[in-house]
XYZ file of C-alpha atoms in Angstrom:
477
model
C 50.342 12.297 -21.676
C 48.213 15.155 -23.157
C 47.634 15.407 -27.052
C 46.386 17.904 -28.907
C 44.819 17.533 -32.328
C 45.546 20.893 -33.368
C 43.355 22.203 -36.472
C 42.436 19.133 -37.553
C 39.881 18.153 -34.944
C 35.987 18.964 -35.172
C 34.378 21.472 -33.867
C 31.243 19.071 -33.034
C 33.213 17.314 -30.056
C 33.949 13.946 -29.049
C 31.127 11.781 -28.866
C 28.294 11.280 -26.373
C 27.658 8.659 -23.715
C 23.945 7.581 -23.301
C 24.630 5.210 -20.085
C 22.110 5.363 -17.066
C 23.190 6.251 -13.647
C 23.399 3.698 -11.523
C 21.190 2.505 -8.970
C 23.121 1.295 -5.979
C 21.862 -0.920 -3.524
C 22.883 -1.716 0.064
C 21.741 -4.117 2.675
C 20.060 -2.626 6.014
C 18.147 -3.706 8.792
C 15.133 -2.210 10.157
C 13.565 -2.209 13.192
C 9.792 -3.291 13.960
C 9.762 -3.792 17.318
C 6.161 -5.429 18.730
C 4.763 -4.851 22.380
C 2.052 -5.991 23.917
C 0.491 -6.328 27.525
C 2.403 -8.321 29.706
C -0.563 -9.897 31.686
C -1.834 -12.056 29.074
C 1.159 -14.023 30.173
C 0.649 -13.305 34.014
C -2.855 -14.694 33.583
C -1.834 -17.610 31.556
C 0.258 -19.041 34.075
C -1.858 -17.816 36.897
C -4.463 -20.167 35.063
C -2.634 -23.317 34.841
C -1.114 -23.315 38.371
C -3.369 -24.050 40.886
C -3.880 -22.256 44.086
C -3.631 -25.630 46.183
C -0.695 -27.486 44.724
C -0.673 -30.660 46.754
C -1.495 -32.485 49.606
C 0.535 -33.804 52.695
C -0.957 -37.212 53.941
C 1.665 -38.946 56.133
C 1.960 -41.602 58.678
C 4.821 -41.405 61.587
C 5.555 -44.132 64.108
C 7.063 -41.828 66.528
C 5.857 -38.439 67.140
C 6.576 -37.021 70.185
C 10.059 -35.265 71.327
C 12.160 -37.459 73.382
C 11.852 -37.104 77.110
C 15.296 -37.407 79.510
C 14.479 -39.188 82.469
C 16.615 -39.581 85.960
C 16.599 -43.813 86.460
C 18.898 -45.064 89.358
C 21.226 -41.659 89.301
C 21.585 -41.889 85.926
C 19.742 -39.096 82.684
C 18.326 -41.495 80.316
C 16.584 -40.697 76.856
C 13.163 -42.049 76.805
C 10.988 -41.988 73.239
C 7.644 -43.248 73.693
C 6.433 -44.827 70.445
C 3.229 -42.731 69.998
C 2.242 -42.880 66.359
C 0.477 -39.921 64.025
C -0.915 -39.197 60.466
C 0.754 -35.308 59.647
C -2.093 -33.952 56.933
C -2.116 -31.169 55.413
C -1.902 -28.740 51.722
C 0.555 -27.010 50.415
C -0.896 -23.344 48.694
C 0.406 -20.721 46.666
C 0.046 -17.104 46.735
C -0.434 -14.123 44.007
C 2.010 -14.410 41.153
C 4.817 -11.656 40.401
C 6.442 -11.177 37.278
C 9.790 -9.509 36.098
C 12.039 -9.891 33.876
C 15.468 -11.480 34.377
C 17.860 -11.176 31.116
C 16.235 -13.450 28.620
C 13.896 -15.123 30.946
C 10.635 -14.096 32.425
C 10.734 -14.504 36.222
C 7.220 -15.397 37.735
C 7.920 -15.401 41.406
C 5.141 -17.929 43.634
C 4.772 -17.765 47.006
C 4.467 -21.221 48.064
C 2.978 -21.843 51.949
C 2.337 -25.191 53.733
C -0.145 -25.881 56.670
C -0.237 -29.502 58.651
C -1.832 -30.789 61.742
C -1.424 -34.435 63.320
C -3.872 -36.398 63.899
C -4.158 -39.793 65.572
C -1.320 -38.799 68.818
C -2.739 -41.880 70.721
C -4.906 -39.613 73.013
C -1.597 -38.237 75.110
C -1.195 -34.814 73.021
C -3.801 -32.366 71.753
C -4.124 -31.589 68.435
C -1.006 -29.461 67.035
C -0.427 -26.917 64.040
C 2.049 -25.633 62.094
C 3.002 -23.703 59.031
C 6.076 -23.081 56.513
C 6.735 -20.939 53.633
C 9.172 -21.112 50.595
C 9.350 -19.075 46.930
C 9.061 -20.817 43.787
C 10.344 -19.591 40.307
C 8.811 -20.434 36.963
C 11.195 -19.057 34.402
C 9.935 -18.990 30.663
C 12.330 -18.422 27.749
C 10.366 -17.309 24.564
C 10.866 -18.436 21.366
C 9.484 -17.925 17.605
C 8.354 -21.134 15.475
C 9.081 -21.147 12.012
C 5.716 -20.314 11.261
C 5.955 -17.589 13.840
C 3.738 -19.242 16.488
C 5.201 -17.984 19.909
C 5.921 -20.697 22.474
C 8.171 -21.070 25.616
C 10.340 -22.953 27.770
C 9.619 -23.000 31.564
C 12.494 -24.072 33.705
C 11.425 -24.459 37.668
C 13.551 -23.160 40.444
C 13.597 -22.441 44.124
C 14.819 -19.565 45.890
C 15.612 -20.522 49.333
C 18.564 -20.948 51.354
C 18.256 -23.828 53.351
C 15.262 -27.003 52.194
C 11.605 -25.483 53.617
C 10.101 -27.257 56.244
C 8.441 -27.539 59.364
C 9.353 -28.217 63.054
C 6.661 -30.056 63.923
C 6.183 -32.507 67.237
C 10.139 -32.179 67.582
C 11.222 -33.196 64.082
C 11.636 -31.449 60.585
C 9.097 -32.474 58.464
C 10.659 -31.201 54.916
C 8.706 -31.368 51.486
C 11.751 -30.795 48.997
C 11.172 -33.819 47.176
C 7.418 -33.660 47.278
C 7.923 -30.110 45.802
C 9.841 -31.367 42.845
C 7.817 -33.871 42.172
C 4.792 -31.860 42.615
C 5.411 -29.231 40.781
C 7.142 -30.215 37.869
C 4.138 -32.017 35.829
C 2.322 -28.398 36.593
C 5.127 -27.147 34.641
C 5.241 -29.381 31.953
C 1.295 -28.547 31.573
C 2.115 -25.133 31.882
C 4.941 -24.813 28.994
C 2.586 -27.232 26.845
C -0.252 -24.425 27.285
C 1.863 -21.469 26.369
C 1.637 -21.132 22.484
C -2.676 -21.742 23.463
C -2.315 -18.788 25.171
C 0.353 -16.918 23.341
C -2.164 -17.067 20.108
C -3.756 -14.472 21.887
C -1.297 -11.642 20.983
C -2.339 -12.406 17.227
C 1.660 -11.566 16.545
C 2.042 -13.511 13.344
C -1.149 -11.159 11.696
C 1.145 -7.554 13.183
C 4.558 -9.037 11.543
C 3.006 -10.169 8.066
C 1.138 -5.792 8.181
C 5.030 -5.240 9.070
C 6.508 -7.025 6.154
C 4.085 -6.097 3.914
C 4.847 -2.466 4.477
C 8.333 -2.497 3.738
C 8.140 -3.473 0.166
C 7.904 0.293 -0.911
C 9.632 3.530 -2.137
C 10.203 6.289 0.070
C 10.624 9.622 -1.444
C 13.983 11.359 0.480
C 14.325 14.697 -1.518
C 11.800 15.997 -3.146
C 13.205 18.259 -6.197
C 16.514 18.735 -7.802
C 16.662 16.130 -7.588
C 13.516 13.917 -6.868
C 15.089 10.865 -5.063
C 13.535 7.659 -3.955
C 14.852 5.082 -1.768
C 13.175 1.551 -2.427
C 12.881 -0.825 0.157
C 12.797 -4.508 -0.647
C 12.803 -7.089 2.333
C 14.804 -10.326 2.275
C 13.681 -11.586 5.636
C 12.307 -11.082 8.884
C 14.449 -11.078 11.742
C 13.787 -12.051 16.015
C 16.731 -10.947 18.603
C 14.715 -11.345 21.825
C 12.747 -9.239 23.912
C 12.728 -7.334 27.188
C 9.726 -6.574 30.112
C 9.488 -2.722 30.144
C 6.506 -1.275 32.606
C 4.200 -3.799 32.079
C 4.994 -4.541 28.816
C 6.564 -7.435 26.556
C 8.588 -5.863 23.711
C 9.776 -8.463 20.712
C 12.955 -7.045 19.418
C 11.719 -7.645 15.464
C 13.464 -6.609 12.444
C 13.784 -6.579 8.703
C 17.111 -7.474 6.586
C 16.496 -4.851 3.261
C 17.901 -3.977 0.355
C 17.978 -0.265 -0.001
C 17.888 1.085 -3.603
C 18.274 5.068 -4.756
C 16.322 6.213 -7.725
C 16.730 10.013 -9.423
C 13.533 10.899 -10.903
C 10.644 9.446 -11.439
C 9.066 7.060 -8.181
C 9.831 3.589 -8.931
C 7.602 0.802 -9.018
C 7.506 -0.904 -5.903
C 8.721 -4.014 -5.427
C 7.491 -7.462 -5.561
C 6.091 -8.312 -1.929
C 6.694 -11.792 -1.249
C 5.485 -14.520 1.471
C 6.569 -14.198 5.156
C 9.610 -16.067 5.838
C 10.461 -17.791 9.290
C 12.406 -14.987 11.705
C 15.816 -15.548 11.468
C 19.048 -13.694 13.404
C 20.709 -11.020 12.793
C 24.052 -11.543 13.495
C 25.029 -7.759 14.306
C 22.816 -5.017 14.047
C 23.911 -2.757 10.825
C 20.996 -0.058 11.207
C 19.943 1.704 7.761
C 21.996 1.938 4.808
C 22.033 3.863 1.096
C 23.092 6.055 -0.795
C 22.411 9.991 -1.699
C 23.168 10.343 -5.385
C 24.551 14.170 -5.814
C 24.375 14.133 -9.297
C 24.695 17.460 -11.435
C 23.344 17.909 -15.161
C 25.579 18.563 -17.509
C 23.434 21.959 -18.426
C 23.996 22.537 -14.483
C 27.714 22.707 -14.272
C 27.981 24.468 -17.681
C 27.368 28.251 -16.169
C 29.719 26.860 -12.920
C 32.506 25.604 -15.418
C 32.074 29.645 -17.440
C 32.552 31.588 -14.342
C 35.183 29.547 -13.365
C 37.089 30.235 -16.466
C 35.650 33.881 -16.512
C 36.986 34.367 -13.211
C 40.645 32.732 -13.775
C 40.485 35.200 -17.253
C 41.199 38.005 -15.303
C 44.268 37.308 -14.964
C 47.324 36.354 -17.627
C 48.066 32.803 -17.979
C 51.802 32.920 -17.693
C 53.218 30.237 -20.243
C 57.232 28.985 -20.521
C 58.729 30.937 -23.479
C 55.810 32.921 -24.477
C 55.006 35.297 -21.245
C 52.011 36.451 -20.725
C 49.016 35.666 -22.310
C 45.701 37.155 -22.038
C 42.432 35.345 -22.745
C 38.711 34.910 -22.706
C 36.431 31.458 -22.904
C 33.176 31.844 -24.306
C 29.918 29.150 -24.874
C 31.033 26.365 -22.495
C 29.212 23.110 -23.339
C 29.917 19.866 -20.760
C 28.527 16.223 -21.267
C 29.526 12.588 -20.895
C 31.128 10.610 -23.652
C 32.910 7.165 -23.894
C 34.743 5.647 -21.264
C 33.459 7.264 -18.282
C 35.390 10.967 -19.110
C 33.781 14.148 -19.464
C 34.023 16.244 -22.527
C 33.987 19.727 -21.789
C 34.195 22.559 -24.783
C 34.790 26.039 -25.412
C 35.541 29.095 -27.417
C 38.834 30.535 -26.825
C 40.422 34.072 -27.521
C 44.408 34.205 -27.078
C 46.222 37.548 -27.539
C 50.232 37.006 -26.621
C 52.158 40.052 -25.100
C 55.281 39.109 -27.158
C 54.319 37.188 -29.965
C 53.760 38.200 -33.589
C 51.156 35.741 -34.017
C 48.321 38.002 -32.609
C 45.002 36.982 -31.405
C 44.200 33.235 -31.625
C 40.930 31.630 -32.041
C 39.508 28.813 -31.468
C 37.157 26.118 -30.026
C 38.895 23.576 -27.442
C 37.641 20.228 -26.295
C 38.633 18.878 -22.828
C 38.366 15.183 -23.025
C 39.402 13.603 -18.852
C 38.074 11.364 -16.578
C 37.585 13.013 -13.707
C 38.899 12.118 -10.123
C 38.396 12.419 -6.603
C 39.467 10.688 -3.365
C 37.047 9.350 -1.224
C 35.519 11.612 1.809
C 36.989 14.651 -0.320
C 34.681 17.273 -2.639
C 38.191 17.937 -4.860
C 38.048 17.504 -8.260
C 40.789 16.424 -10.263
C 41.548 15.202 -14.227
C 42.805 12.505 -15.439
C 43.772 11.091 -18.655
C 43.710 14.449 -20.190
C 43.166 14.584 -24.245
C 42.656 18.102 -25.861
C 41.631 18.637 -29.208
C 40.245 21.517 -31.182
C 39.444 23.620 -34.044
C 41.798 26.249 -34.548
C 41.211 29.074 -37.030
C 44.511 29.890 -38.733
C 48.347 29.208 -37.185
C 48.708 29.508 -33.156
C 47.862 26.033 -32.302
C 50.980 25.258 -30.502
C 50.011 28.496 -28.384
C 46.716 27.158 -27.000
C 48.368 23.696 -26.364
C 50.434 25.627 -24.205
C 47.547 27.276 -23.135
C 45.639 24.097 -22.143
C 49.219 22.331 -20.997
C 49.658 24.554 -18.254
C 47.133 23.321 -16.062
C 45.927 26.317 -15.016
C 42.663 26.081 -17.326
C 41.724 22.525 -15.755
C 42.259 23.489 -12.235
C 39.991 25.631 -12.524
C 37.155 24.086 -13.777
C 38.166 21.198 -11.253
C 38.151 23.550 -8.177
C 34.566 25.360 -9.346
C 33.182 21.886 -10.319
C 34.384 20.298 -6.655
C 33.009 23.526 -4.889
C 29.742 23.086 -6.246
C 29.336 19.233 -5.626
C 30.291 19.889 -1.419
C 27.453 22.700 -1.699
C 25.122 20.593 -3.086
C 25.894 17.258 -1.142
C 25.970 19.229 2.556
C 22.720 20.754 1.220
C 21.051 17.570 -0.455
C 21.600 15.660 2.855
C 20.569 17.918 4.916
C 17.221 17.981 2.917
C 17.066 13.881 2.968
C 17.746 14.674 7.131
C 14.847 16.744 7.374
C 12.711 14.099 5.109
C 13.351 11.087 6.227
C 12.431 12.227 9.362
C 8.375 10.497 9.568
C 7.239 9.316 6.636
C 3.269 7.732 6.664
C 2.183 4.870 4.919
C -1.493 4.594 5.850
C -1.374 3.582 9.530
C 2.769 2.243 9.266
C 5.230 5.008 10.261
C 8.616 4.682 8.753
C 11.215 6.787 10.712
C 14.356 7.250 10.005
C 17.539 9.236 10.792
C 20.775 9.748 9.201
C 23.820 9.606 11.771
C 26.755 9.637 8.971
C 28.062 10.105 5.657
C 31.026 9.168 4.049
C 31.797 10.362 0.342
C 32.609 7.911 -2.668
C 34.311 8.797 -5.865
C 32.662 11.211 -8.914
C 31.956 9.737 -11.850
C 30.678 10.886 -15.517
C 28.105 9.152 -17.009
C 26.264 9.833 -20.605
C 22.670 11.374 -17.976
C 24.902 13.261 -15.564
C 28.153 13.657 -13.149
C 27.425 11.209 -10.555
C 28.976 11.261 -6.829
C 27.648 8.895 -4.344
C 26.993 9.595 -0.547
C 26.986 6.922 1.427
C 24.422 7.607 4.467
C 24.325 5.490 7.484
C 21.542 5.960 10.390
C 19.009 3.946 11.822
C 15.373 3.165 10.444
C 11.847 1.778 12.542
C 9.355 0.849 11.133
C 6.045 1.111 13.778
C 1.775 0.361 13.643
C -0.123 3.294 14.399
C -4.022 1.544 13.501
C -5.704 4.815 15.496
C -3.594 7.547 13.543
């Protein structure tokens, strides 16, 4: 219930609250995506797989076609046993690269050429040629110590086993292929991270972590807010072949912190962990502290009462009653409740008691609901100093509600004004922000609206922003 201390409270006011805001902190993840040219890796593997990729050296007891011949009425086949060597090499082409879902495609053109030799002097000489395509498909990885290295997986694209008709038999290499191949594969994957050092990645991410342990300023006056970023680790989730290009999906899992005032110090950087996953991608996340003085809302909490003044407060068996508020003073006190004082003049249409002084303290915790800018009170107390008899008048005065609504509806009014216009002004700010050659950019994409809250520096109502944040390398800004 309400209570009212009548004449024999202080004019001085409850006591005051000295507690800090608070400085909430959320978890976000950060992009830092890293590109670089895609044919370092074209070259690598056109290095380690040879242009000639084997030879064909083989001996055949039988190489001609077999003949049907007409012996005593009767179509007989007839196979000479005529003997040959087939020789020959087995060649690649140019390599093509694309990219395939996780894997990077390298397409190779493979082409055999053979000749017998050795026909027994009955045929000339004969030539022939077959084709095929050959995948090697690498899968790239991260060591712990953020060493790039890959998997190659080998794999044929053809229909129906390559060969060659050749002196009226198939001559197929299948097998050979396999077993050719696969050791150049084997050298090939062992090679990678030799040739992967090239892209210098692990001396980009540790510039990339390095940057994030800072404070970014997102509003510069009334308030001055900073949002501290501290990372907790580095994070991998693939890659993808755009134009040319190899572009490692990298990330950092943050704390976000918001600061009123002063820039903080920034925090302690600390030594590049292995990547690790993300596990869902949750984009940027903190919160925009509207937070309003006490000496702010004092003028907003006087023409709120001026305002309702105009008009009489009507109170159960008194009538009207007309009445003016005067030197409005608002701060925090104990228990997270707002004290909120002020003069009073009463003058009653119908009541011999006449004018009625005095100086009323509002003692409430005040509420909202979350996602709404309406103020309520809770836990009402009112107590006062009252200068001769009518305190049962302003009790009435202050029980009718009509003095707190009020103040609630100007004091809820001018928290939606300042929150639409703080984070519009955090929008606008977060936009690019430099850090000597890093680029932090970020964008909000929603906010959601917690409860308000009283504390001994200010009334406090948290925004909760949600967007998405990159951090990117710009070495010839």
């Amino acid at each position: 219930g309400w209570v009212f201390s009548g004449s024999q409270g202080s004019a001085e006011g409850p006591p005051r609250a000295d507690d800090e805001l608070p400085v909430p902190t959320e978890s976000s993840l950060i992009s830092a995506p890293v590109e670089f040219d895609a044919a370092i890796l074209r070259r690598a593997v056109e290095a380690e797989i040879p242009r000639k990729l084997w030879t064909i050296d083989r001996r055949f007891d039988r190489c001609v076609p077999k003949k049907k011949v007409k012996i005593l009425g009767r179509r007989l086949n007839v196979v000479p046993k005529i003997p040959c060597t087939v020789v020959g090499e087995v060649t690649r082409g140019a390599i093509r690269m694309r990219g395939q879902g996780r894997d990077l495609v390298f397409e190779m053109p493979i082409r055999a050429k053979v000749r017998a030799r050795d026909v027994g002097g009955i045929l000339k000489e004969e030539t022939a040629t077959g084709s095929a395509m050959a995948q090697a498909r690498i899968r790239l990885d991260l060591a712990s110590d953020w060493s790039p290295r890959g998997t190659v997986r080998l794999r044929y694209n053809w229909t129906s086993p390559p060969g060659i008709d050749f002196l009226g038999q198939r001559i197929t290499f299948t097998d050979q292929a396999d077993k050719e191949l696969k050791p150049i594969m084997r050298k090939l994957e062992a090679s990678l991270p030799r040739h992967l050092s090239k892209l210098g990645l692990r001396p980009q991410v540790q510039k990339l972590w390095d940057a994030g342990f800072t404070s970014l300023r997102v509003n510069d006056a009334d308030p001055e807010v900073w949002m501290r970023l501290t990372p907790i680790r580095p994070i991998f989730d693939g890659y993808s072949l755009r134009g040319g290009r190899i572009r490692l999906s990298l990330g950092v899992d943050a704390t976000t912190e918001t600061f009123v005032g002063a820039r903080p110090t920034d925090p302690t950087r600390v030594a590049l962990p292995a990547p690790g996953r993300s596990g869902g991608n949750r984009g940027l996340q903190f919160f925009i502290p509207v937070i309003a003085d006490y000496a702010q809302i004092e003028p907003v909490i006087q023409r709120a009462l001026d305002k309702r003044a105009k008009e009489p407060f009507k109170l159960p068996k008194v009538g009207d009653v007309e009445a003016t508020f005067a030197n409005v003073t608002a701060y925090g006190t104990t228990g997270g409740r707002i004290a909120i004082g002020f003069d009073v003049t009463a003058n009653p249409a119908t009541s011999a008691l006449g004018e009625v002084r005095g100086r009323l303290w509002l003692e409430a915790m005040p509420v909202t609901e979350s996602g709404s800018s309406e103020v309520g009170f809770e836990r009402l107390v009112v107590s006062g100093n009252i200068e001769g008899p009518g305190g049962d008048l302003l009790l009435k005065l202050a029980n009718s509600g009509s003095v707190t609504q009020a103040i609630g509806e100007a004091v809820g009014q001018d928290f939606a004004k300042d929150r639409d216009r703080l984070v519009d002004k955090v929008g606008l700010a977060l936009g690019e922000i430099r850090k000597g050659k890093f680029v932090i950019r970020s964008s909000i994409s929603g906010v959601e609206t917690g409860k308000l809250q009283a504390f001994g520096k200010g009334l406090y109502l948290p925004v909760r922003a949600t967007g998405d944040a990159a951090i990117s390398f710009r070495p010839g800004k």
